[in-house]
XYZ file of C-alpha atoms in Angstrom:
682
model
C 319.551 78.561 -17.683
C 318.456 80.473 -14.625
C 314.872 79.468 -15.353
C 315.747 75.768 -15.212
C 317.802 76.204 -12.051
C 314.938 78.060 -10.395
C 312.497 75.359 -11.458
C 314.816 72.654 -10.080
C 315.172 74.535 -6.800
C 311.416 74.886 -6.418
C 310.995 71.190 -7.193
C 313.562 70.280 -4.541
C 311.475 72.232 -2.028
C 308.175 70.642 -3.016
C 306.333 67.871 -1.253
C 306.849 65.495 -4.198
C 310.593 65.685 -3.810
C 310.347 65.707 -0.017
C 308.632 62.308 0.017
C 311.874 60.726 -1.162
C 313.640 61.680 2.098
C 313.698 59.815 5.366
C 310.718 60.261 7.634
C 312.475 62.454 10.184
C 313.674 64.795 7.423
C 310.386 65.235 5.592
C 308.171 68.292 5.549
C 304.590 67.083 5.794
C 301.507 68.458 4.126
C 299.040 69.746 6.779
C 296.141 68.468 4.654
C 297.822 65.181 3.783
C 296.669 61.719 4.705
C 299.436 61.094 7.236
C 298.781 64.285 9.204
C 295.028 63.624 9.155
C 295.485 60.138 10.585
C 298.015 61.314 13.133
C 295.615 64.013 14.359
C 293.035 61.341 15.166
C 295.671 59.240 16.938
C 296.918 62.197 18.976
C 293.334 63.154 19.839
C 292.839 59.702 21.285
C 296.008 59.902 23.395
C 295.108 63.415 24.501
C 291.802 62.102 25.832
C 293.670 59.284 27.556
C 295.835 61.935 29.218
C 292.774 63.858 30.338
C 291.430 60.649 31.821
C 294.702 59.622 33.521
C 295.502 62.935 35.231
C 292.429 62.995 37.552
C 293.431 59.544 38.790
C 296.298 61.230 40.674
C 293.611 62.790 42.883
C 292.560 59.289 43.975
C 295.988 58.418 45.391
C 295.380 59.449 49.047
C 293.431 56.953 51.138
C 292.236 56.937 54.754
C 293.204 54.031 56.947
C 291.599 53.501 60.335
C 293.865 55.935 62.185
C 296.032 57.608 59.499
C 296.281 58.799 55.924
C 298.552 57.203 53.314
C 299.119 57.006 49.574
C 298.227 54.160 47.181
C 301.725 53.497 45.834
C 300.705 50.731 43.374
C 298.135 52.981 41.767
C 300.604 55.870 41.699
C 303.299 54.006 39.765
C 300.742 52.501 37.393
C 299.431 55.964 36.586
C 302.976 57.201 36.004
C 303.541 54.557 33.330
C 300.456 55.607 31.357
C 301.260 59.261 31.890
C 304.760 58.724 30.487
C 303.332 57.101 27.354
C 300.994 60.030 26.826
C 303.850 62.500 27.323
C 305.975 60.684 24.708
C 303.146 61.036 22.198
C 302.816 64.723 23.120
C 306.539 65.323 22.476
C 306.251 63.589 19.114
C 303.372 65.931 18.298
C 305.630 68.881 19.057
C 308.339 67.455 16.768
C 305.802 66.830 14.007
C 304.583 70.415 14.182
C 308.146 71.551 13.533
C 308.086 69.400 10.368
C 304.611 70.355 9.087
C 304.221 73.015 6.422
C 301.656 75.778 6.661
C 299.663 77.789 4.160
C 300.735 81.374 3.717
C 297.930 83.821 4.405
C 299.037 86.045 1.517
C 298.324 83.266 -1.011
C 294.813 82.375 0.214
C 293.111 84.804 -2.146
C 292.500 82.046 -4.718
C 292.282 78.317 -4.044
C 293.953 76.553 -1.143
C 297.007 78.777 -1.056
C 300.715 78.042 -1.282
C 302.496 75.854 1.247
C 305.532 77.272 3.061
C 308.233 74.574 3.107
C 311.074 76.511 4.740
C 312.062 74.896 8.040
C 313.057 78.159 9.709
C 309.798 79.846 8.814
C 307.845 76.838 10.079
C 309.744 76.808 13.383
C 309.453 80.585 13.841
C 305.714 80.521 13.235
C 305.188 77.574 15.592
C 307.295 79.126 18.346
C 305.162 82.262 18.202
C 301.820 80.450 18.295
C 301.269 77.067 19.994
C 304.667 75.940 21.174
C 304.320 77.259 24.731
C 300.964 75.574 25.353
C 302.082 72.283 23.786
C 305.260 72.242 25.863
C 303.405 73.011 29.102
C 300.966 70.194 28.381
C 303.732 67.699 27.541
C 306.157 68.321 30.428
C 306.395 65.264 32.731
C 305.977 67.265 35.934
C 304.257 64.537 38.012
C 307.040 62.083 37.132
C 309.705 64.570 38.188
C 308.003 65.252 41.510
C 307.370 61.602 42.374
C 310.658 60.143 41.142
C 313.109 62.858 42.214
C 311.575 65.391 44.612
C 308.925 63.641 46.720
C 309.012 59.867 46.366
C 305.818 58.154 47.411
C 307.594 55.872 49.874
C 309.861 58.388 51.555
C 307.788 61.564 51.977
C 304.749 62.616 53.877
C 301.487 61.670 52.204
C 300.022 65.085 52.910
C 302.867 67.026 51.312
C 303.138 64.682 48.332
C 299.410 64.829 47.667
C 299.352 68.594 47.882
C 302.256 68.945 45.437
C 300.854 66.462 42.933
C 297.385 67.988 43.133
C 298.735 71.447 42.481
C 300.730 70.271 39.467
C 297.806 68.333 38.026
C 295.440 71.261 38.415
C 297.855 73.674 36.773
C 298.813 71.331 33.902
C 295.232 70.287 33.182
C 294.430 73.710 31.741
C 296.984 73.606 28.863
C 295.952 70.031 28.143
C 292.402 71.241 27.606
C 293.744 74.075 25.451
C 295.450 71.479 23.254
C 292.284 69.385 22.855
C 289.887 72.059 21.614
C 292.065 73.496 18.787
C 292.926 69.964 17.666
C 289.245 69.048 17.583
C 288.461 72.165 15.551
C 291.344 71.423 13.154
C 290.087 67.895 12.491
C 286.597 69.225 11.788
C 288.018 71.895 9.459
C 290.114 69.420 7.447
C 287.825 66.372 7.352
C 284.398 67.857 8.101
C 283.646 65.688 11.162
C 285.497 64.086 14.056
C 283.500 60.865 13.845
C 282.644 59.370 10.467
C 279.410 57.683 11.563
C 276.473 58.925 13.582
C 276.848 56.311 16.298
C 280.541 57.065 16.782
C 279.712 60.778 16.979
C 277.104 60.151 19.664
C 279.552 57.946 21.580
C 282.214 60.662 21.282
C 279.947 63.243 22.936
C 278.905 60.753 25.596
C 282.571 60.126 26.438
C 283.092 63.860 26.842
C 280.223 63.941 29.330
C 281.644 60.951 31.203
C 285.061 62.623 31.275
C 283.542 65.700 32.933
C 281.839 63.428 35.477
C 285.141 61.643 36.100
C 286.961 64.919 36.758
C 284.275 66.219 39.127
C 284.155 62.911 41.001
C 287.930 62.914 41.457
C 287.914 66.487 42.747
C 285.076 65.604 45.128
C 287.072 62.646 46.465
C 290.179 64.749 47.056
C 288.128 67.409 48.842
C 286.514 64.662 50.946
C 289.971 63.455 52.012
C 290.941 67.017 52.863
C 287.753 67.542 54.899
C 288.360 64.348 56.862
C 291.968 65.333 57.501
C 290.820 68.801 58.581
C 288.523 67.200 61.156
C 291.461 65.247 62.552
C 293.591 68.375 62.788
C 290.800 70.347 64.491
C 290.198 67.636 67.074
C 293.911 67.198 67.566
C 294.186 70.880 68.480
C 291.430 70.423 71.119
C 293.297 67.715 73.112
C 292.661 67.551 76.856
C 295.406 68.574 79.248
C 295.871 65.085 80.691
C 296.204 63.372 77.297
C 299.438 62.844 75.330
C 300.526 65.533 72.950
C 298.887 65.320 69.512
C 301.486 65.761 66.820
C 300.164 66.260 63.279
C 302.771 63.847 62.026
C 300.873 61.123 63.885
C 298.067 61.481 61.333
C 300.364 60.174 58.585
C 300.803 56.424 58.228
C 304.569 56.820 57.944
C 304.686 57.362 61.768
C 302.938 54.112 62.733
C 306.165 52.547 63.950
C 306.859 55.302 66.479
C 306.255 54.380 70.168
C 304.819 57.704 71.255
C 302.416 57.557 68.345
C 301.088 54.203 69.571
C 300.550 55.613 73.060
C 298.711 58.575 71.607
C 296.503 56.408 69.410
C 295.369 54.313 72.438
C 294.247 57.320 74.455
C 292.988 59.816 71.853
C 289.346 60.442 70.922
C 290.155 62.200 67.630
C 289.017 59.337 65.437
C 285.727 58.859 67.309
C 284.795 62.526 66.982
C 285.515 62.438 63.212
C 283.281 59.452 62.459
C 280.878 60.713 59.765
C 278.391 57.919 60.480
C 277.844 59.272 64.005
C 275.152 61.943 64.046
C 276.221 63.286 67.470
C 279.557 64.693 66.334
C 279.904 68.469 66.068
C 281.991 68.552 62.890
C 279.973 68.997 59.693
C 281.195 67.035 56.703
C 278.545 68.547 54.403
C 278.589 67.213 50.854
C 281.582 64.981 51.689
C 279.857 62.970 54.386
C 279.070 60.086 52.026
C 282.756 59.508 51.342
C 283.406 58.778 55.019
C 280.132 57.122 55.961
C 280.191 54.821 52.932
C 283.904 54.084 53.541
C 284.814 55.267 50.070
C 288.084 56.779 51.301
C 289.326 53.377 52.471
C 287.974 51.220 49.621
C 289.923 49.625 46.815
C 290.777 51.498 43.642
C 288.003 49.941 41.554
C 285.283 50.678 44.105
C 286.761 54.082 44.782
C 286.863 55.071 41.116
C 283.366 53.921 40.147
C 281.778 55.515 43.192
C 283.427 58.832 42.359
C 282.340 58.507 38.721
C 278.775 57.781 39.811
C 278.770 60.755 42.152
C 280.011 63.101 39.417
C 277.520 61.744 36.880
C 274.663 62.030 39.382
C 275.587 65.584 40.265
C 275.855 66.705 36.614
C 272.588 65.081 35.570
C 270.673 66.556 38.520
C 272.380 69.981 38.195
C 273.643 69.664 41.792
C 270.157 69.336 43.307
C 271.032 66.068 45.056
C 273.930 67.673 46.958
C 273.524 68.570 50.633
C 276.064 71.238 51.554
C 277.138 72.976 54.721
C 277.778 76.688 55.216
C 281.386 76.247 54.151
C 282.191 78.696 51.369
C 284.260 76.124 49.467
C 281.373 73.670 49.380
C 278.949 76.353 48.279
C 281.161 77.512 45.413
C 281.888 73.954 44.347
C 278.172 73.102 44.358
C 277.394 76.220 42.315
C 280.067 75.259 39.808
C 278.605 71.769 39.532
C 275.154 73.230 38.914
C 276.395 75.487 36.097
C 278.578 72.823 34.505
C 275.770 70.287 34.689
C 273.425 72.639 32.876
C 275.962 73.459 30.140
C 277.315 69.942 29.630
C 273.894 68.324 29.632
C 272.627 70.816 27.048
C 275.697 70.172 24.866
C 275.325 66.416 25.237
C 271.654 66.384 24.290
C 272.160 68.836 21.428
C 275.155 67.056 19.897
C 273.702 63.576 20.290
C 270.432 64.737 18.810
C 272.278 66.180 15.829
C 274.223 62.983 15.234
C 271.230 60.693 15.703
C 268.981 62.897 13.576
C 271.499 62.620 10.758
C 270.795 58.875 10.757
C 267.034 59.261 10.545
C 266.874 62.444 8.466
C 266.319 60.606 5.197
C 263.869 58.215 6.840
C 261.870 61.126 8.204
C 261.982 62.854 4.825
C 260.667 59.668 3.201
C 257.870 59.460 5.746
C 256.831 63.050 5.038
C 256.881 62.408 1.288
C 254.857 59.237 1.748
C 252.312 61.077 3.880
C 252.008 63.794 1.235
C 251.513 61.122 -1.418
C 248.731 59.500 0.602
C 246.969 62.831 1.063
C 247.287 63.612 -2.648
C 245.830 60.238 -3.661
C 242.899 60.669 -1.305
C 242.313 64.202 -2.585
C 242.304 63.008 -6.209
C 240.198 59.956 -5.302
C 242.417 57.480 -7.103
C 241.174 53.879 -7.370
C 242.481 51.369 -4.875
C 244.509 49.460 -7.449
C 246.342 52.619 -8.506
C 246.960 53.564 -4.896
C 248.430 50.128 -4.209
C 250.727 50.454 -7.209
C 251.903 53.897 -6.087
C 252.581 52.642 -2.553
C 254.451 49.635 -3.905
C 256.648 51.831 -6.092
C 257.455 54.266 -3.264
C 258.361 51.379 -0.957
C 260.483 49.662 -3.603
C 262.347 52.880 -4.422
C 263.140 53.422 -0.749
C 264.448 49.872 -0.344
C 266.603 50.224 -3.472
C 268.079 53.698 -2.865
C 267.425 54.516 0.829
C 266.490 58.017 -0.218
C 269.877 58.784 -1.797
C 269.732 60.735 -5.048
C 272.555 59.096 -6.963
C 272.203 61.414 -9.928
C 272.796 64.539 -7.858
C 275.819 63.005 -6.183
C 277.388 62.001 -9.500
C 276.725 65.376 -11.118
C 278.583 67.140 -8.307
C 281.766 65.135 -9.013
C 284.441 65.847 -11.635
C 284.006 64.260 -15.055
C 286.865 61.767 -14.763
C 285.795 60.645 -11.299
C 282.210 60.331 -12.495
C 283.347 58.120 -15.382
C 285.318 55.865 -13.071
C 282.339 55.467 -10.728
C 279.957 54.739 -13.603
C 282.433 52.219 -14.966
C 282.646 50.505 -11.590
C 278.870 50.405 -11.188
C 277.767 49.556 -14.714
C 280.568 47.898 -16.673
C 280.169 44.395 -15.241
C 276.394 44.568 -15.677
C 276.611 45.958 -19.203
C 279.001 43.213 -20.218
C 276.407 40.674 -19.122
C 274.274 41.926 -22.018
C 275.404 39.726 -24.945
C 274.982 42.531 -27.482
C 277.361 44.823 -25.545
C 279.921 42.077 -24.985
C 280.959 42.531 -28.626
C 282.061 46.137 -28.027
C 285.456 47.446 -26.940
C 286.189 49.159 -23.607
C 286.128 52.711 -24.944
C 282.653 52.316 -26.395
C 281.444 50.570 -23.231
C 282.773 53.451 -21.118
C 280.802 55.914 -23.221
C 277.644 53.845 -22.821
C 278.168 53.419 -19.063
C 278.464 57.171 -18.694
C 275.025 57.602 -20.265
C 273.190 54.947 -18.260
C 270.782 55.912 -15.495
C 269.093 53.712 -12.923
C 265.468 52.767 -13.607
C 263.158 51.156 -11.037
C 259.803 49.564 -11.878
C 257.344 47.568 -9.807
C 255.307 44.496 -10.700
C 252.523 44.849 -13.311
C 253.993 48.109 -14.630
C 254.036 48.556 -18.416
C 257.409 49.813 -19.621
C 256.089 50.454 -23.125
C 253.029 49.408 -25.094
C 252.869 48.292 -28.691
C 252.550 51.332 -30.926
C 253.822 53.842 -28.334
C 257.002 55.826 -29.043
C 260.174 54.289 -27.633
C 262.290 56.803 -25.699
C 264.795 54.504 -23.967
C 266.538 51.159 -24.133
C 266.333 49.130 -20.940
C 269.063 46.737 -19.770
C 267.813 44.454 -17.031
C 269.833 43.994 -13.852
C 267.311 42.216 -11.656
C 263.774 40.981 -12.221
C 261.783 39.637 -15.168
C 259.852 41.311 -17.990
C 257.242 39.947 -20.381
C 257.649 41.057 -24.009
C 254.724 40.308 -26.336
C 253.505 41.395 -29.784
C 250.412 41.007 -31.982
C 252.134 42.337 -35.129
C 250.193 45.561 -35.145
C 246.914 44.047 -33.883
C 246.710 41.355 -36.619
C 244.111 38.754 -35.733
C 245.349 35.241 -35.164
C 248.897 36.301 -34.254
C 250.447 36.507 -30.762
C 254.077 36.089 -29.723
C 255.475 36.400 -26.197
C 258.804 35.872 -24.461
C 260.313 36.444 -21.016
C 263.229 38.837 -20.532
C 265.664 37.896 -17.761
C 268.678 39.682 -16.236
C 271.142 40.352 -19.039
C 268.438 40.906 -21.690
C 267.377 44.240 -23.127
C 264.316 45.783 -24.753
C 263.619 48.838 -26.853
C 265.913 47.807 -29.721
C 263.820 49.913 -32.103
C 265.640 52.884 -30.653
C 268.986 51.539 -31.859
C 267.609 51.280 -35.394
C 266.464 54.898 -35.168
C 269.777 56.109 -33.741
C 271.862 54.487 -36.496
C 269.948 56.105 -39.348
C 272.204 58.733 -41.018
C 269.488 61.404 -41.129
C 266.933 60.295 -38.543
C 263.463 61.604 -38.230
C 262.775 63.781 -35.240
C 259.916 61.497 -34.268
C 260.847 58.584 -32.050
C 260.227 55.070 -33.391
C 257.092 53.160 -32.459
C 257.352 50.086 -30.302
C 256.565 46.759 -31.952
C 256.173 44.971 -28.617
C 254.436 45.421 -25.278
C 256.793 45.123 -22.301
C 255.358 44.442 -18.838
C 257.059 43.837 -15.496
C 256.450 40.391 -14.036
C 258.388 41.224 -10.836
C 260.124 44.240 -9.344
C 262.679 45.252 -11.956
C 265.934 47.136 -11.506
C 267.563 48.148 -14.767
C 269.779 50.688 -16.456
C 268.094 52.968 -18.993
C 269.772 54.479 -22.056
C 267.822 57.529 -23.206
C 267.192 58.299 -26.862
C 269.289 61.471 -26.957
C 272.207 59.753 -25.188
C 272.107 56.789 -27.565
C 272.049 59.141 -30.549
C 275.068 60.977 -29.154
C 277.010 57.718 -28.717
C 276.054 56.556 -32.221
C 277.256 59.832 -33.743
C 280.512 59.946 -31.811
C 281.653 56.324 -32.187
C 281.827 54.915 -35.728
C 282.644 51.465 -34.382
C 278.974 51.109 -33.508
C 278.305 50.657 -37.283
C 280.419 47.523 -37.787
C 279.101 44.329 -39.420
C 280.039 42.388 -36.320
C 277.644 44.418 -34.216
C 275.040 44.054 -36.973
C 275.054 40.269 -36.635
C 275.107 40.481 -32.845
C 272.150 42.862 -32.902
C 270.142 40.562 -35.197
C 270.965 37.528 -33.085
C 270.079 38.951 -29.666
C 267.150 41.185 -30.672
C 263.820 39.614 -29.700
C 262.143 41.498 -32.533
C 264.473 39.927 -35.075
C 264.171 36.555 -33.371
C 260.385 36.694 -33.651
C 260.569 37.660 -37.308
C 263.104 34.916 -38.043
C 261.088 32.264 -36.235
C 257.890 33.216 -38.043
C 259.700 33.371 -41.388
C 261.171 29.888 -40.912
C 257.831 28.543 -39.735
C 255.992 29.967 -42.763
C 258.628 28.580 -45.167
C 258.393 25.176 -43.528
C 254.612 25.160 -43.859
C 254.808 26.147 -47.521
C 257.266 23.341 -48.127
C 255.038 20.856 -46.366
C 251.987 21.935 -48.354
C 253.901 21.676 -51.617
C 255.258 18.235 -50.717
C 251.810 17.032 -49.712
C 250.227 18.287 -52.934
C 252.893 16.629 -55.082
C 252.519 13.341 -53.257
C 248.716 13.426 -53.605
C 248.949 14.233 -57.320
C 251.375 11.408 -57.869
C 249.164 8.867 -56.121
C 245.999 9.924 -58.034
C 247.871 9.875 -61.337
C 249.004 6.378 -60.708
C 245.482 5.335 -59.749
C 243.650 6.866 -62.745
C 246.406 5.980 -65.185
C 245.997 2.302 -64.275
C 242.179 2.453 -64.936
C 242.586 3.935 -68.467
C 244.978 1.200 -69.445
C 242.340 -1.415 -68.588
C 239.683 0.415 -70.691
C 241.953 0.530 -73.707
C 242.700 -3.152 -73.481
C 238.981 -3.970 -73.249
C 238.151 -1.890 -76.340
C 240.719 -3.679 -78.414
C 239.706 -7.095 -77.239
C 235.920 -6.809 -77.661
C 235.735 -6.270 -81.428
C 238.153 -9.040 -81.924
C 235.869 -11.371 -80.004
C 232.758 -10.263 -81.975
C 234.562 -10.789 -85.258
C 235.519 -14.311 -84.296
C 231.996 -15.089 -83.025
C 230.295 -14.972 -86.474
C 226.919 -16.152 -85.178
C 225.591 -12.618 -84.199
C 223.509 -10.587 -86.595
C 225.151 -7.571 -88.372
C 223.069 -4.729 -86.924
C 223.681 -5.978 -83.357
C 227.394 -5.861 -83.948
C 227.353 -2.209 -85.129
C 225.278 -0.969 -82.117
C 227.642 -2.683 -79.692
C 230.606 -0.872 -81.231
C 228.886 2.482 -80.892
C 228.043 1.950 -77.215
C 231.587 0.796 -76.497
C 233.057 3.925 -78.112
C 230.834 6.253 -76.089
C 231.803 4.518 -72.869
C 235.521 4.849 -73.640
C 235.204 8.563 -74.455
C 233.269 9.259 -71.222
C 235.828 7.442 -69.080
C 238.722 9.331 -70.711
C 236.987 12.698 -70.163
C 236.412 11.914 -66.482
C 240.060 10.912 -66.049
C 241.309 14.101 -67.674
C 238.966 16.200 -65.516
C 240.304 14.626 -62.344
C 243.922 15.196 -63.443
C 243.246 18.855 -64.191
C 241.637 19.424 -60.791
C 244.599 17.904 -58.978
C 247.176 19.944 -60.890
C 245.313 23.216 -60.302
C 245.653 23.099 -56.448
C 246.385 26.670 -55.267
C 249.341 26.507 -52.919
C 248.759 30.062 -51.723
C 245.235 29.504 -50.419
C 245.013 27.073 -47.541
C 243.437 26.859 -44.169
C 246.976 26.376 -42.773
C 248.258 29.754 -44.018
C 249.898 32.152 -41.455
C 249.454 35.920 -41.176
C 252.242 37.698 -42.956
C 254.864 39.206 -40.559
C 256.801 42.088 -42.018
C 260.564 42.173 -41.705
C 261.848 44.557 -39.012
C 263.622 47.730 -40.010
C 267.299 47.008 -40.324
C 269.724 49.468 -38.703
C 272.258 51.226 -40.871
C 275.462 49.573 -39.759
C 277.500 50.874 -42.678
C 280.683 52.647 -41.679
C 280.603 55.002 -44.638
C 278.027 57.565 -43.549
C 277.446 60.832 -45.220
């Protein structure tokens, strides 16, 4: 009883039972389909978050005489940031509901899943919970909505606070991305399923790095411009109005004293980056002021910063002109190092992904080159070389270099059967002989079939050669011909189309109870008229199927085999043709005999009548002498005997016509060997 209770308890804690619960109460399998899909979705939103956060650095803008914040852009970014944070919190919840594999059970196999909620939570709290929570906290929203609203606070203070938060929170967001990327690769093998998507993925990473560097450069350009204003404001002449730093913020534009100061100050003229006579050095940030990037719209501002970051990474910082400022020097050095590392990673990863697309093509090219060198070394004739090239090209077009046999052999038996059934069953059923079989026997035959490719003018088998496979045509045409063992005056040919088969002699050999070890000889010559794609059934596989399945010996299959076999069709056609010719010869001989009998029989009747009438006339004539009458009777008797002998000779010659010897006779075609379809086999 305890055993059953324990088994029921373990079942209630399993994933099979857990799937019956509501979604928010389930414990998910870390290697399951749902978790795998969710990891890809969260990876996408994590990259969106990494893209959105640097946009906060583009909020400050420089007007003509003050600095302000782009409020429309700020609130738009907050909306997207809130969506990303909601997804991040759902990821945290899902990790609390995802089982893990115990390390103690990983000795054999995948290991045992831990389904206990407390153990899952305790393990997660000790490992990744702190980083995930730091990455998901909505700190920019809290600062902008509650602490420093964009409309009511100084642009300088708000920008400094937001920049600090973004910089600090960007590190845990990166720490979330890299383990997630490694987890996806560990569970599924790759992040991107295709080579092009993998190359695009690495290119997006490179563009993201350029976007981050461009945003940082823009923020530092704003700070450098604002520093110039503050330095010039501190150098005000004695007779000028006081320069308050609050005047540099656009929130003080409505103040009267600020207007008076703006009319008399020279701060803005001395901080014009386009003027070469100013003493302040903008360094690597001069383009932002001279090109009016700091006062442009968001679209122009963003793409210019992205271009600057991409240009700096690709050139390893060589296009940057810096001043002696230590911050600029360190930033330029960082750009140089990051450009070298990121560019090397981009080229290496993209090369790996793109090479995976052309690996088989390059392998085929190398094999083709080796084949050409081998043919030249062996000095093969041109016609053979053309046939070899045609076969190599046709095989590449049909398989694209994929070895289907190796792939199928690496799969489990049941999965291999299902794949073979999917690939071959519909094609095998197109063969009329196989359409008479049941599904179990067809599955066994499909499992034994292998793909066979042949080019035009290739001989599959020649008459008299041993037959080692049956061929079931998928595409193309074959010519099947026979001379009945080289007999003179006999030639039969037919065309095999998709759905036909050849090599039926092998079926006769396989169904023999105690077959000879020697393979049967082919009675036909089979030649490819076009490129042919077919399934081949080897001799040993066919023998195995014949021994294992007794249903192959039924009378129904016997009749189907005789009907669809071209060998039996040829024999039947020749047999019917020979019988018809014998019948015609016999009918012709009988008709000729009948006509000659009627003709000669009519002549003898006239001779008999004349013999009876002539003596009667001589007897009545009484005027002739006696010796003349006797000689006339003797001559008349000799004439009658000669005519009767000639008539009998003609009749005998007509009746002795040999029906077996005639110029219309056909060569004798022997009956094909009949398979043993009997079910009772010893």
